[in-house]
């Protein structure tokens, strides 16, 4: 009896053990056996731009089934105008994702509804969402749909420019002074204004639409020549800080001291330019800094001008034939003296990056040889591999120019920046947007370079802690893109195909 009891217990234990193995194997092989179901957190949404950074809606879905194959389940998420049978869908996830939800912010959903799906601002619009589950080796896809109604808004401008005889560039719409965008609808600019008038435009080369004086110290949107064209008036030349909030249609103009640089433009000129004036880029973080990347093909003298074609009011070396390592710089208001820096023939035939600081009584010229990074990577939730830095998406170096990297592929809606070294603590070398939340417009634009572990990078910024800078581009429209990045010139083009 005792032996029989022990044998029965052993068999029972073995049976339980096998049952446990069977359950585990089943779960491993099946990885979900429910019906794929897509749900929306709400069915009616009225979007308000003042809540642009809030979550608009959550679309979530159940696992579905992999039919016991043991293979991954991958998901496609699409949006389309209701009733179109997804003839021209907006693809959020493109069949390579293992995500189980999508939560767009208000401004993201608004841009999709208006720009991609044809919704009219301030009118209710029905959107249909569809999730498709695909299992490798299984011919049949699973799908589920849900419909919701969204009422979008007309988004305010993403760029804003000062124009008028009080501004640095006058009434030229082609050369209007760009303000810095600090958040959605919020812009700032600090600089010298003279006595005169000004207003704001949203597009270079176009006088409409504009934002004008409403007569009560606020802003009014103007999109027709038939509407009043009241301007803001500056009665005394001074350095001013101009803050604009397009969401609330407010403007603040404040006199400031010692903030704005003496010049908003600077030009590199020398033998290597054939003594023509090459415009430098004003640093988006520090307006006293101006930058340029130059490949020197031979020995060259050089100096810096404050106006294209003008040989007066120039920044020059502290001594004749100063070596490029001499950081001392002086401002000369007339033509003489005319000392310049001199790069020797033995120092030429390579690239240099130049940074000029025009702070009064603290002028300096910082110049160093530039060795291009051999790799470049896309990082961000807009990219194929998301925020996984170790598995970041590699770009391809141009075989004829080591400074240029390209990439073509699908981008999701979300954020994007570039890593040059994939440093695991995220404190390495980055190419970033020139301001937070910048939306690429498909043209060549300046890209901010920050090396958070390089002391020389921090030394260039006297009043800014570069370790805190983390600007990213925002991809509002998913699709196929081509990206070209030039690390010497610090330019990037992010263009939708």
Short mmCIF file of C-alpha atoms in Angstrom, two decimals:
data_model
loop_
_atom_site.label_atom_id
_atom_site.label_comp_id
_atom_site.label_asym_id
_atom_site.label_seq_id
_atom_site.Cartn_x
_atom_site.Cartn_y
_atom_site.Cartn_z
CA UNK A 1 0.00 0.00 0.00
CA UNK A 2 2.78 2.36 0.85
CA UNK A 3 4.57 1.72 -2.47
CA UNK A 4 1.33 2.19 -4.43
CA UNK A 5 0.70 5.47 -2.66
CA UNK A 6 4.18 6.73 -3.48
CA UNK A 7 3.85 5.66 -7.11
CA UNK A 8 0.47 7.37 -7.41
CA UNK A 9 1.88 10.55 -5.87
CA UNK A 10 4.82 10.45 -8.26
CA UNK A 11 2.52 10.00 -11.24
CA UNK A 12 0.30 12.82 -10.00
CA UNK A 13 3.33 15.10 -9.59
CA UNK A 14 4.54 14.14 -13.06
CA UNK A 15 1.11 14.86 -14.45
CA UNK A 16 1.00 18.24 -12.80
CA UNK A 17 4.48 18.97 -14.06
CA UNK A 18 3.52 18.01 -17.62
CA UNK A 19 0.34 20.03 -17.37
CA UNK A 20 2.41 23.01 -16.30
CA UNK A 21 4.74 22.46 -19.26
CA UNK A 22 1.78 22.23 -21.58
CA UNK A 23 0.33 25.51 -20.30
CA UNK A 24 3.65 27.29 -20.64
CA UNK A 25 4.22 25.93 -24.12
CA UNK A 26 0.70 26.89 -25.10
CA UNK A 27 1.23 30.43 -23.94
CA UNK A 28 4.61 30.59 -25.65
CA UNK A 29 3.25 29.32 -28.93
CA UNK A 30 -0.09 31.08 -28.90
CA UNK A 31 0.91 34.49 -27.51
CA UNK A 32 -2.71 35.55 -27.43
CA UNK A 33 -5.83 33.95 -28.74
CA UNK A 34 -8.47 36.65 -28.43
CA UNK A 35 -10.33 38.47 -31.16
CA UNK A 36 -8.48 41.55 -32.37
CA UNK A 37 -10.51 44.52 -31.13
CA UNK A 38 -9.77 48.22 -31.63
CA UNK A 39 -11.29 50.70 -29.18
CA UNK A 40 -11.23 54.51 -28.81
CA UNK A 41 -11.12 56.34 -25.49
CA UNK A 42 -13.75 58.77 -26.81
CA UNK A 43 -16.00 59.01 -29.85
CA UNK A 44 -16.29 62.83 -30.08
CA UNK A 45 -13.39 65.28 -29.75
CA UNK A 46 -13.37 69.07 -30.06
CA UNK A 47 -9.73 70.08 -30.38
CA UNK A 48 -8.50 73.31 -28.78
CA UNK A 49 -5.08 74.66 -29.77
CA UNK A 50 -4.50 76.00 -26.27
CA UNK A 51 -4.35 72.32 -25.22
CA UNK A 52 -1.93 71.41 -28.03
CA UNK A 53 0.35 69.30 -25.78
CA UNK A 54 -2.48 67.30 -24.18
CA UNK A 55 -3.50 63.80 -25.24
CA UNK A 56 -6.30 63.99 -27.80
CA UNK A 57 -7.46 60.37 -27.90
CA UNK A 58 -6.17 56.88 -27.17
CA UNK A 59 -6.65 54.14 -29.73
CA UNK A 60 -5.85 50.75 -28.22
CA UNK A 61 -6.26 47.19 -29.36
CA UNK A 62 -6.17 43.67 -28.00
CA UNK A 63 -3.48 41.18 -28.93
CA UNK A 64 -5.35 39.08 -31.45
CA UNK A 65 -3.99 35.63 -32.18
CA UNK A 66 -0.94 34.15 -33.87
CA UNK A 67 -2.82 30.88 -34.42
CA UNK A 68 -0.39 28.95 -32.23
CA UNK A 69 2.51 29.49 -34.65
CA UNK A 70 4.87 31.01 -32.12
CA UNK A 71 5.48 33.90 -34.53
CA UNK A 72 5.29 37.58 -33.66
CA UNK A 73 2.13 39.55 -34.29
CA UNK A 74 2.87 42.84 -36.09
CA UNK A 75 0.39 45.68 -36.37
CA UNK A 76 -0.62 48.28 -38.92
CA UNK A 77 -2.63 51.30 -37.77
CA UNK A 78 -4.37 53.47 -40.38
CA UNK A 79 -6.66 56.49 -40.32
CA UNK A 80 -9.00 57.49 -43.13
CA UNK A 81 -12.05 59.62 -43.77
CA UNK A 82 -15.10 57.59 -42.76
CA UNK A 83 -16.81 55.90 -45.68
CA UNK A 84 -13.76 55.83 -47.99
CA UNK A 85 -12.93 52.19 -47.25
CA UNK A 86 -9.35 53.29 -46.48
CA UNK A 87 -8.69 54.13 -50.14
CA UNK A 88 -6.05 56.76 -49.16
CA UNK A 89 -5.19 56.07 -45.53
CA UNK A 90 -2.78 57.89 -43.24
CA UNK A 91 -0.44 55.19 -41.96
CA UNK A 92 0.54 55.55 -38.30
CA UNK A 93 2.23 52.15 -37.87
CA UNK A 94 3.32 50.48 -41.07
CA UNK A 95 3.11 46.76 -40.28
CA UNK A 96 6.40 46.57 -38.40
CA UNK A 97 5.22 47.66 -34.95
CA UNK A 98 4.51 45.67 -31.82
CA UNK A 99 2.62 48.55 -30.27
CA UNK A 100 -0.81 48.11 -28.70
CA UNK A 101 -1.94 51.73 -28.56
CA UNK A 102 -1.51 55.15 -30.13
CA UNK A 103 -2.07 58.38 -28.22
CA UNK A 104 -1.56 61.50 -30.38
CA UNK A 105 -1.34 64.94 -28.86
CA UNK A 106 -3.93 67.56 -29.77
CA UNK A 107 -1.70 69.38 -32.28
CA UNK A 108 -0.64 66.11 -33.89
CA UNK A 109 -4.20 64.87 -34.42
CA UNK A 110 -5.28 68.31 -35.64
CA UNK A 111 -2.51 68.37 -38.27
CA UNK A 112 -3.44 64.87 -39.45
CA UNK A 113 -7.14 65.72 -39.69
CA UNK A 114 -6.68 69.00 -41.58
CA UNK A 115 -3.56 68.39 -43.66
CA UNK A 116 -3.90 64.70 -44.47
CA UNK A 117 -7.56 63.76 -44.20
CA UNK A 118 -9.22 66.89 -45.58
CA UNK A 119 -11.09 68.03 -42.48
CA UNK A 120 -12.26 71.63 -42.38
CA UNK A 121 -11.40 73.70 -39.27
CA UNK A 122 -14.28 74.09 -36.79
CA UNK A 123 -16.45 71.48 -38.55
CA UNK A 124 -17.15 68.01 -37.16
CA UNK A 125 -15.44 65.32 -39.23
CA UNK A 126 -15.73 61.54 -38.99
CA UNK A 127 -12.52 59.52 -38.98
CA UNK A 128 -12.28 55.77 -39.20
CA UNK A 129 -9.33 53.95 -37.64
CA UNK A 130 -8.29 50.43 -38.57
CA UNK A 131 -5.76 48.11 -36.98
CA UNK A 132 -4.48 45.11 -38.94
CA UNK A 133 -2.62 42.23 -37.27
CA UNK A 134 -0.23 40.22 -39.44
CA UNK A 135 1.41 36.91 -38.50
CA UNK A 136 4.37 35.58 -40.47
CA UNK A 137 3.48 32.39 -42.29
CA UNK A 138 -0.27 32.96 -41.97
CA UNK A 139 -2.04 34.21 -45.09
CA UNK A 140 -5.08 35.63 -43.30
CA UNK A 141 -4.80 39.03 -41.59
CA UNK A 142 -6.97 40.11 -38.69
CA UNK A 143 -8.51 43.59 -38.60
CA UNK A 144 -10.76 45.78 -36.49
CA UNK A 145 -12.12 49.29 -37.01
CA UNK A 146 -13.57 52.08 -34.92
CA UNK A 147 -15.07 55.46 -35.86
CA UNK A 148 -14.76 58.73 -34.00
CA UNK A 149 -15.63 62.37 -34.72
CA UNK A 150 -13.10 65.18 -34.47
CA UNK A 151 -13.63 68.94 -34.75
CA UNK A 152 -10.26 70.50 -35.63
CA UNK A 153 -9.06 74.09 -35.41
CA UNK A 154 -7.13 76.33 -37.78
CA UNK A 155 -3.57 76.13 -36.50
CA UNK A 156 -1.61 79.31 -35.95
CA UNK A 157 1.60 79.94 -37.87
CA UNK A 158 4.65 77.77 -37.26
CA UNK A 159 6.97 80.65 -38.21
CA UNK A 160 6.77 84.37 -37.55
CA UNK A 161 8.79 87.27 -38.91
CA UNK A 162 9.25 90.95 -38.02
CA UNK A 163 8.86 93.34 -40.94
CA UNK A 164 8.90 97.13 -41.10
CA UNK A 165 11.18 100.17 -41.16
CA UNK A 166 11.77 99.76 -37.41
CA UNK A 167 13.24 96.27 -37.93
CA UNK A 168 16.79 95.29 -38.98
CA UNK A 169 15.79 94.31 -42.54
CA UNK A 170 13.12 96.89 -43.29
CA UNK A 171 10.05 96.19 -45.39
CA UNK A 172 11.59 93.39 -47.44
CA UNK A 173 9.24 90.40 -47.19
CA UNK A 174 11.98 88.25 -48.72
CA UNK A 175 14.42 89.14 -45.96
CA UNK A 176 12.16 89.62 -42.94
CA UNK A 177 13.62 89.01 -39.47
CA UNK A 178 12.71 85.56 -38.14
CA UNK A 179 11.59 85.19 -34.52
CA UNK A 180 12.41 82.18 -32.36
CA UNK A 181 9.59 79.74 -31.67
CA UNK A 182 9.57 78.67 -28.03
CA UNK A 183 6.33 76.69 -28.10
CA UNK A 184 3.22 76.30 -30.24
CA UNK A 185 2.04 79.81 -31.12
CA UNK A 186 4.64 81.50 -28.90
CA UNK A 187 7.57 83.45 -30.40
CA UNK A 188 10.32 85.69 -29.08
CA UNK A 189 13.00 87.97 -30.50
CA UNK A 190 15.56 90.28 -28.96
CA UNK A 191 17.38 92.92 -30.97
CA UNK A 192 17.74 96.52 -31.96
CA UNK A 193 14.69 98.39 -33.25
CA UNK A 194 14.83 101.90 -34.64
CA UNK A 195 12.11 104.54 -34.60
CA UNK A 196 9.43 103.46 -37.06
CA UNK A 197 6.71 100.87 -37.64
CA UNK A 198 6.51 97.09 -37.80
CA UNK A 199 4.12 94.17 -37.98
CA UNK A 200 4.47 90.40 -38.39
CA UNK A 201 4.24 88.06 -41.39
CA UNK A 202 4.09 84.28 -41.38
CA UNK A 203 5.74 83.43 -44.71
CA UNK A 204 8.89 84.82 -46.31
CA UNK A 205 8.13 86.65 -49.55
CA UNK A 206 4.44 87.14 -48.73
CA UNK A 207 2.86 90.16 -47.04
CA UNK A 208 -0.28 88.15 -46.24
CA UNK A 209 -1.30 86.74 -43.90
CA UNK A 210 0.03 89.10 -41.26
CA UNK A 211 -0.53 89.92 -37.61
CA UNK A 212 -1.18 93.59 -37.01
CA UNK A 213 -2.01 96.02 -34.23
CA UNK A 214 -5.67 95.64 -33.19
CA UNK A 215 -5.67 99.22 -31.84
CA UNK A 216 -5.79 98.07 -28.21
CA UNK A 217 -2.27 96.80 -27.77
CA UNK A 218 -3.04 93.30 -29.00
CA UNK A 219 -2.77 91.36 -32.24
CA UNK A 220 -5.27 90.88 -35.04
CA UNK A 221 -5.02 88.36 -37.88
CA UNK A 222 -5.09 89.94 -41.35
CA UNK A 223 -5.49 87.90 -44.53
CA UNK A 224 -6.87 90.46 -47.00
CA UNK A 225 -5.72 93.82 -48.37
CA UNK A 226 -9.24 95.09 -47.67
CA UNK A 227 -8.69 94.78 -43.91
CA UNK A 228 -7.07 97.52 -41.76
CA UNK A 229 -3.27 97.50 -41.85
CA UNK A 230 -2.41 99.07 -38.47
CA UNK A 231 1.21 98.65 -37.33
CA UNK A 232 3.07 98.75 -34.05
CA UNK A 233 5.10 101.93 -33.50
CA UNK A 234 8.58 102.29 -32.01
CA UNK A 235 9.26 105.91 -30.97
CA UNK A 236 12.82 105.49 -29.71
CA UNK A 237 15.70 103.38 -31.02
CA UNK A 238 16.69 100.83 -28.43
CA UNK A 239 17.30 97.16 -27.77
CA UNK A 240 13.94 95.43 -27.30
CA UNK A 241 12.60 92.02 -26.41
CA UNK A 242 9.45 91.20 -28.39
CA UNK A 243 7.22 88.35 -27.14
CA UNK A 244 4.20 87.21 -29.16
CA UNK A 245 1.48 84.71 -28.24
CA UNK A 246 -0.64 83.90 -31.29
CA UNK A 247 -3.00 81.69 -29.28
CA UNK A 248 -4.01 84.58 -27.07
CA UNK A 249 -3.25 87.33 -29.65
CA UNK A 250 -1.02 89.18 -27.21
CA UNK A 251 2.28 91.04 -27.65
CA UNK A 252 4.79 92.38 -25.14
CA UNK A 253 7.55 94.81 -26.16
CA UNK A 254 10.15 95.35 -23.44
CA UNK A 255 13.25 97.54 -23.43
CA UNK A 256 16.29 95.50 -22.41
CA UNK A 257 19.92 96.30 -21.75
CA UNK A 258 22.99 94.45 -22.95
CA UNK A 259 21.19 91.45 -24.41
CA UNK A 260 21.24 91.96 -28.16
CA UNK A 261 24.47 91.76 -30.17
CA UNK A 262 25.60 94.78 -32.15
CA UNK A 263 25.02 92.92 -35.44
CA UNK A 264 22.55 90.28 -36.51
CA UNK A 265 24.61 89.26 -39.57
CA UNK A 266 28.25 88.36 -39.99
CA UNK A 267 30.29 87.36 -43.06
CA UNK A 268 33.47 85.34 -43.55
CA UNK A 269 35.75 86.78 -46.22
CA UNK A 270 39.26 85.89 -47.39
CA UNK A 271 41.42 84.24 -50.03
CA UNK A 272 39.43 81.01 -49.82
CA UNK A 273 36.23 82.94 -50.69
CA UNK A 274 37.98 84.88 -53.49
CA UNK A 275 37.22 87.86 -51.22
CA UNK A 276 33.49 87.49 -51.65
CA UNK A 277 31.33 87.56 -48.51
CA UNK A 278 30.12 84.19 -47.18
CA UNK A 279 27.27 84.59 -44.71
CA UNK A 280 27.73 82.93 -41.34
CA UNK A 281 24.93 81.40 -39.26
CA UNK A 282 23.82 83.14 -36.10
CA UNK A 283 23.71 80.54 -33.33
CA UNK A 284 20.08 79.79 -32.33
CA UNK A 285 21.05 79.42 -28.65
CA UNK A 286 23.38 82.42 -28.32
CA UNK A 287 22.82 85.35 -30.73
CA UNK A 288 26.36 86.67 -30.06
CA UNK A 289 27.87 83.59 -31.70
CA UNK A 290 28.22 83.17 -35.48
CA UNK A 291 29.33 79.93 -37.14
CA UNK A 292 30.62 78.62 -40.45
CA UNK A 293 32.30 75.47 -41.74
CA UNK A 294 35.03 76.00 -44.35
CA UNK A 295 37.24 73.65 -46.34
CA UNK A 296 40.49 75.49 -47.02
CA UNK A 297 42.07 74.48 -50.33
CA UNK A 298 45.21 76.54 -49.78
CA UNK A 299 46.87 79.26 -47.74
CA UNK A 300 44.41 82.02 -46.90
CA UNK A 301 44.06 85.32 -45.11
CA UNK A 302 40.64 86.01 -43.64
CA UNK A 303 38.55 88.39 -41.51
CA UNK A 304 34.85 89.01 -40.81
CA UNK A 305 32.43 91.63 -42.17
CA UNK A 306 29.21 92.97 -40.68
CA UNK A 307 27.52 93.76 -44.01
CA UNK A 308 27.82 92.01 -47.34
CA UNK A 309 30.30 93.81 -49.59
CA UNK A 310 31.30 96.41 -47.01
CA UNK A 311 34.96 96.75 -45.94
CA UNK A 312 34.09 98.96 -43.00
CA UNK A 313 32.92 97.87 -39.54
CA UNK A 314 34.81 94.58 -39.62
CA UNK A 315 36.07 92.15 -37.00
CA UNK A 316 39.78 91.54 -37.45
CA UNK A 317 42.73 89.79 -35.84
CA UNK A 318 44.66 91.42 -33.03
CA UNK A 319 47.91 91.26 -35.03
CA UNK A 320 49.00 90.91 -38.64
CA UNK A 321 49.19 87.33 -39.95
CA UNK A 322 47.74 85.98 -36.72
CA UNK A 323 47.69 82.15 -36.55
CA UNK A 324 44.24 80.60 -36.55
CA UNK A 325 44.84 79.49 -32.97
CA UNK A 326 44.96 83.14 -31.86
CA UNK A 327 41.51 83.79 -30.42
CA UNK A 328 41.96 87.55 -29.87
CA UNK A 329 39.69 89.67 -32.06
CA UNK A 330 39.05 93.40 -32.40
CA UNK A 331 36.34 95.52 -34.00
CA UNK A 332 37.59 98.15 -36.51
CA UNK A 333 35.01 100.78 -37.47
CA UNK A 334 36.99 102.24 -40.38
CA UNK A 335 39.23 100.63 -42.98
CA UNK A 336 42.50 100.65 -41.04
CA UNK A 337 44.28 98.98 -39.46
CA UNK A 338 43.63 95.77 -41.37
CA UNK A 339 45.26 92.80 -39.59
CA UNK A 340 43.98 89.37 -40.59
CA UNK A 341 44.35 85.77 -39.60
CA UNK A 342 46.57 83.65 -41.82
CA UNK A 343 46.18 79.93 -42.43
CA UNK A 344 49.37 78.47 -43.91
CA UNK A 345 49.56 76.08 -46.85
CA UNK A 346 50.63 73.26 -44.54
CA UNK A 347 47.52 73.82 -42.43
CA UNK A 348 45.21 73.85 -45.45
CA UNK A 349 43.57 71.09 -47.48
CA UNK A 350 41.23 70.23 -44.65
CA UNK A 351 37.99 71.43 -43.07
CA UNK A 352 37.69 73.83 -40.16
CA UNK A 353 34.79 74.99 -38.05
CA UNK A 354 34.83 78.64 -37.01
CA UNK A 355 32.88 80.27 -34.18
CA UNK A 356 32.99 84.06 -33.72
CA UNK A 357 31.80 85.72 -30.51
CA UNK A 358 31.02 89.46 -30.92
CA UNK A 359 30.36 90.36 -27.27
CA UNK A 360 31.60 93.90 -26.82
CA UNK A 361 35.01 94.02 -25.11
CA UNK A 362 35.08 90.22 -25.10
CA UNK A 363 35.34 89.50 -28.83
CA UNK A 364 36.99 86.20 -29.78
CA UNK A 365 37.51 83.93 -32.77
CA UNK A 366 37.46 80.18 -32.10
CA UNK A 367 38.66 77.92 -34.91
CA UNK A 368 39.59 74.23 -35.00
CA UNK A 369 40.14 71.51 -37.61
CA UNK A 370 37.09 69.36 -38.16
CA UNK A 371 37.24 65.60 -38.58
CA UNK A 372 33.87 64.27 -39.76
CA UNK A 373 32.10 61.57 -37.82
CA UNK A 374 32.19 58.28 -39.66
CA UNK A 375 28.66 57.27 -38.63
CA UNK A 376 25.32 59.00 -38.16
CA UNK A 377 22.05 57.65 -36.73
CA UNK A 378 18.37 58.58 -36.59
CA UNK A 379 16.88 58.48 -33.09
CA UNK A 380 13.31 59.15 -31.92
CA UNK A 381 9.82 57.70 -31.94
CA UNK A 382 9.40 58.95 -35.52
CA UNK A 383 12.22 56.64 -36.67
CA UNK A 384 12.03 52.90 -37.44
CA UNK A 385 13.78 51.86 -34.21
CA UNK A 386 12.34 54.50 -31.90
CA UNK A 387 14.29 55.64 -28.85
CA UNK A 388 16.44 52.48 -28.76
CA UNK A 389 19.81 54.25 -29.02
CA UNK A 390 21.77 51.00 -29.19
CA UNK A 391 19.71 49.95 -32.20
CA UNK A 392 19.40 53.40 -33.79
CA UNK A 393 18.77 53.65 -37.53
CA UNK A 394 22.02 54.16 -39.45
CA UNK A 395 22.43 56.70 -42.24
CA UNK A 396 24.64 56.17 -45.31
CA UNK A 397 27.78 58.24 -45.85
CA UNK A 398 28.22 59.87 -49.26
CA UNK A 399 31.14 58.10 -51.01
CA UNK A 400 32.34 61.41 -52.48
CA UNK A 401 32.00 63.55 -49.32
CA UNK A 402 32.55 62.16 -45.82
CA UNK A 403 30.61 65.09 -44.31
CA UNK A 404 27.33 64.11 -45.95
CA UNK A 405 24.95 61.39 -44.77
CA UNK A 406 21.67 60.35 -46.39
CA UNK A 407 18.75 58.11 -45.50
CA UNK A 408 15.45 57.23 -47.17
CA UNK A 409 12.62 55.36 -45.53
CA UNK A 410 9.40 55.54 -43.55
CA UNK A 411 8.96 57.95 -40.65
CA UNK A 412 6.11 57.75 -38.18
CA UNK A 413 4.58 60.78 -36.52
CA UNK A 414 6.75 61.77 -33.58
CA UNK A 415 10.14 63.25 -32.73
CA UNK A 416 13.55 62.96 -34.37
CA UNK A 417 17.21 63.93 -33.84
CA UNK A 418 20.61 62.56 -34.94
CA UNK A 419 23.34 60.85 -32.94
CA UNK A 420 26.92 60.91 -34.22
CA UNK A 421 28.30 58.43 -31.69
CA UNK A 422 25.46 56.48 -29.99
CA UNK A 423 26.99 57.23 -26.58
CA UNK A 424 25.05 55.02 -24.18
CA UNK A 425 24.57 57.70 -21.50
CA UNK A 426 22.94 60.00 -24.09
CA UNK A 427 25.58 62.67 -23.43
CA UNK A 428 27.48 62.38 -26.70
CA UNK A 429 27.45 64.27 -29.98
CA UNK A 430 24.06 65.27 -31.38
CA UNK A 431 22.70 67.13 -34.37
CA UNK A 432 19.43 68.70 -33.23
CA UNK A 433 16.71 71.03 -34.41
CA UNK A 434 17.47 74.73 -34.01
CA UNK A 435 14.46 75.11 -31.68
CA UNK A 436 12.23 72.77 -29.75
CA UNK A 437 9.35 71.19 -31.69
CA UNK A 438 10.54 72.41 -35.09
CA UNK A 439 8.53 70.98 -37.98
CA UNK A 440 10.70 70.34 -41.07
CA UNK A 441 9.42 72.07 -44.21
CA UNK A 442 11.35 70.01 -46.76
CA UNK A 443 14.01 72.66 -47.40
CA UNK A 444 17.60 72.91 -46.21
CA UNK A 445 17.78 74.23 -42.66
CA UNK A 446 20.39 74.78 -39.99
CA UNK A 447 20.99 71.96 -37.51
CA UNK A 448 22.35 72.68 -34.06
CA UNK A 449 25.42 70.61 -33.10
CA UNK A 450 25.94 69.86 -29.42
CA UNK A 451 28.68 67.57 -28.06
CA UNK A 452 27.73 67.20 -24.42
CA UNK A 453 31.03 65.56 -23.44
CA UNK A 454 33.33 67.99 -25.26
CA UNK A 455 34.60 70.83 -23.06
CA UNK A 456 35.39 73.01 -26.09
CA UNK A 457 31.73 72.91 -27.09
CA UNK A 458 30.67 74.07 -23.64
CA UNK A 459 33.42 76.73 -23.60
CA UNK A 460 31.87 78.41 -26.65
CA UNK A 461 28.64 78.99 -24.72
CA UNK A 462 29.33 81.36 -21.84
CA UNK A 463 25.79 81.54 -20.47
CA UNK A 464 24.15 78.28 -21.60
CA UNK A 465 24.56 74.79 -20.14
CA UNK A 466 24.68 72.65 -23.28
CA UNK A 467 23.97 69.47 -21.33
CA UNK A 468 20.39 70.66 -20.88
CA UNK A 469 19.74 71.25 -24.59
CA UNK A 470 17.61 68.57 -26.24
CA UNK A 471 15.80 70.04 -29.25
CA UNK A 472 14.03 67.68 -31.67
CA UNK A 473 12.20 67.89 -34.96
CA UNK A 474 8.52 66.93 -34.97
CA UNK A 475 7.25 64.78 -37.84
CA UNK A 476 3.57 65.65 -38.13
CA UNK A 477 2.84 63.51 -41.16
CA UNK A 478 3.91 59.86 -41.40
CA UNK A 479 5.24 58.70 -44.75
CA UNK A 480 8.36 58.09 -46.81
CA UNK A 481 11.10 60.68 -46.35
CA UNK A 482 14.57 61.43 -47.69
CA UNK A 483 17.04 63.02 -45.27
CA UNK A 484 20.36 64.65 -46.16
CA UNK A 485 22.66 65.90 -43.38
CA UNK A 486 25.89 67.85 -43.92
CA UNK A 487 27.85 67.83 -40.68
CA UNK A 488 30.48 70.39 -41.78
CA UNK A 489 27.95 73.02 -42.86
CA UNK A 490 25.48 71.89 -40.16
CA UNK A 491 22.55 71.71 -42.55
CA UNK A 492 19.82 69.11 -42.92
CA UNK A 493 16.97 68.55 -45.34
CA UNK A 494 14.04 66.37 -44.18
CA UNK A 495 11.81 66.02 -47.22
CA UNK A 496 8.70 63.94 -47.67
CA UNK A 497 8.66 62.00 -50.92
#
